[in-house]
CSV table of C-alpha atoms and ligand atoms in Angstrom, one decimal:
chain,number,residue,atom,x,y,z
A,1,MET,CA,79.7,-149.4,51.6
A,2,HIS,CA,76.9,-147.6,52.6
A,3,GLU,CA,79.6,-144.2,53.3
A,4,LEU,CA,82.0,-145.4,50.5
A,5,ALA,CA,80.1,-144.1,48.1
A,6,ILE,CA,78.7,-141.1,49.8
A,7,THR,CA,82.1,-140.3,50.6
A,8,GLU,CA,82.7,-140.5,47.4
A,9,SER,CA,80.2,-137.9,45.8
A,10,ILE,CA,80.6,-135.5,49.2
A,11,LEU,CA,84.4,-135.7,48.0
A,12,LYS,CA,83.1,-134.9,44.4
A,13,ILE,CA,80.6,-131.8,45.3
A,14,ALA,CA,83.9,-130.1,48.0
A,15,LEU,CA,86.1,-130.5,44.6
A,16,GLU,CA,83.7,-129.2,42.5
A,17,SER,CA,82.1,-126.4,44.6
A,18,ALA,CA,85.8,-124.8,45.5
A,19,GLU,CA,87.1,-125.5,42.0
A,20,GLN,CA,84.0,-123.2,41.5
A,21,HIS,CA,85.2,-120.5,44.2
A,22,GLY,CA,89.1,-120.8,42.9
A,23,ALA,CA,89.7,-122.0,46.5
A,24,LYS,CA,93.1,-124.0,46.8
A,25,ARG,CA,92.1,-125.9,50.2
A,26,VAL,CA,89.0,-127.1,51.4
A,27,ARG,CA,89.4,-127.3,54.7
A,28,ALA,CA,86.0,-128.4,56.1
A,29,ILE,CA,83.3,-130.0,55.1
A,30,ARG,CA,79.8,-129.7,56.2
A,31,LEU,CA,77.2,-132.2,56.4
A,32,ALA,CA,73.0,-131.9,57.5
A,33,ILE,CA,72.4,-135.4,57.9
A,34,GLY,CA,69.2,-136.7,58.5
A,35,PRO,CA,68.3,-138.5,61.3
A,36,PHE,CA,67.3,-141.9,59.3
A,37,SER,CA,70.1,-141.8,56.1
A,38,GLY,CA,72.2,-144.2,58.3
A,39,VAL,CA,74.9,-141.8,57.5
A,40,VAL,CA,78.2,-142.1,60.5
A,41,PRO,CA,80.2,-139.4,60.3
A,42,GLU,CA,83.1,-140.4,61.6
A,43,CYS,CA,83.1,-142.8,58.8
A,44,VAL,CA,83.0,-140.6,56.5
A,45,GLN,CA,86.4,-139.0,57.6
A,46,THR,CA,87.7,-142.3,57.3
A,47,TYR,CA,87.2,-142.7,53.9
A,48,LEU,CA,88.1,-139.0,53.5
A,49,ASP,CA,91.2,-139.2,54.6
A,50,VAL,CA,92.1,-142.0,52.1
A,51,LEU,CA,90.4,-140.8,49.4
A,52,ALA,CA,91.1,-137.0,49.2
A,53,LYS,CA,94.3,-137.6,49.5
A,54,GLY,CA,96.1,-135.6,46.5
A,55,THR,CA,93.3,-133.7,46.4
A,56,ALA,CA,92.3,-130.3,47.6
A,57,ALA,CA,90.3,-132.0,49.9
A,58,GLU,CA,93.6,-133.7,51.4
A,59,GLY,CA,92.9,-133.2,55.4
A,60,ALA,CA,89.4,-131.8,55.2
A,61,LYS,CA,87.2,-132.8,58.5
A,62,ILE,CA,83.9,-133.4,58.5
A,63,GLU,CA,81.3,-131.6,60.3
A,64,ALA,CA,77.8,-133.2,61.0
A,65,ARG,CA,74.9,-131.2,61.3
A,66,GLN,CA,71.6,-133.4,62.5
A,67,LEU,CA,68.6,-132.5,60.7
A,68,PRO,CA,65.8,-132.5,62.8
A,69,LEU,CA,62.8,-135.8,61.1
A,70,ARG,CA,59.8,-134.0,59.7
A,71,VAL,CA,56.2,-135.9,59.4
A,72,ARG,CA,53.0,-134.8,58.8
A,73,CYS,CA,50.1,-136.2,61.0
A,74,ARG,CA,47.6,-138.0,59.4
A,75,ASP,CA,45.4,-136.9,62.4
A,76,CYS,CA,45.0,-133.6,62.6
A,77,GLY,CA,47.5,-133.5,59.0
A,78,LYS,CA,49.5,-130.8,60.7
A,79,GLU,CA,53.3,-130.7,59.2
A,80,GLY,CA,56.0,-130.7,62.3
A,81,GLU,CA,59.2,-131.5,63.5
A,82,VAL,CA,59.8,-134.6,65.4
A,83,SER,CA,62.7,-135.9,67.7
A,84,ARG,CA,63.7,-139.8,67.6
A,85,THR,CA,62.9,-140.5,71.1
A,86,ARG,CA,59.3,-138.9,71.0
A,87,ILE,CA,58.0,-139.6,68.1
A,88,GLU,CA,54.3,-138.1,68.2
A,89,CYS,CA,52.3,-135.0,66.5
A,90,PRO,CA,53.5,-132.0,68.3
A,91,PHE,CA,50.0,-130.6,68.0
A,92,CYS,CA,47.8,-133.1,68.7
A,93,GLY,CA,50.1,-136.3,69.9
A,94,GLY,CA,48.5,-138.2,67.2
A,95,LEU,CA,50.6,-141.5,66.4
A,96,ARG,CA,49.8,-141.9,62.7
A,97,LEU,CA,52.8,-139.9,61.5
A,98,GLU,CA,54.2,-140.1,57.7
A,99,ARG,CA,57.8,-139.1,57.6
A,100,LEU,CA,58.2,-136.3,55.0
A,101,SER,CA,62.4,-136.6,55.5
A,102,GLY,CA,65.3,-138.1,57.7
A,103,LYS,CA,67.2,-139.9,55.0
A,104,GLU,CA,68.9,-136.5,53.7
A,105,CYS,CA,72.6,-136.3,53.6
A,106,THR,CA,74.0,-133.2,51.5
A,107,VAL,CA,76.4,-130.8,51.4
A,108,GLU,CA,75.3,-127.5,53.6
A,109,ASN,CA,78.3,-125.8,53.2
A,110,LEU,CA,82.4,-125.5,52.7
A,111,GLU,CA,85.5,-124.1,54.2
A,112,VAL,CA,88.0,-123.4,52.1
A,113,GLU,CA,91.1,-121.7,51.6
B,201,LIG,ZN1,48.2,-134.3,65.4
């Protein structure tokens, strides 16, 4: 259900944006996805294939880019990016991190014609 609702909003954004630019077809939809968004691009693609039938985005491909996780260190106060496999402050190695991002799922851009 998670991806279905997300795909509906992605499709809406894509179609509105395509219309604004006078595009006839949407070929690809590029997403920026945070590591904790829980969004699986393959699932979005599956739903899009169904939802986009008969619209300008029919047959559009989902291309997803993983965003880094931004954190603030409670020990040294700096902000940085960490990977999912190495969650520690990149400056002091501290582990008391505050998560600043990671749940995003946004349409970064579209490929249209
Ligand atoms: Zn630190």
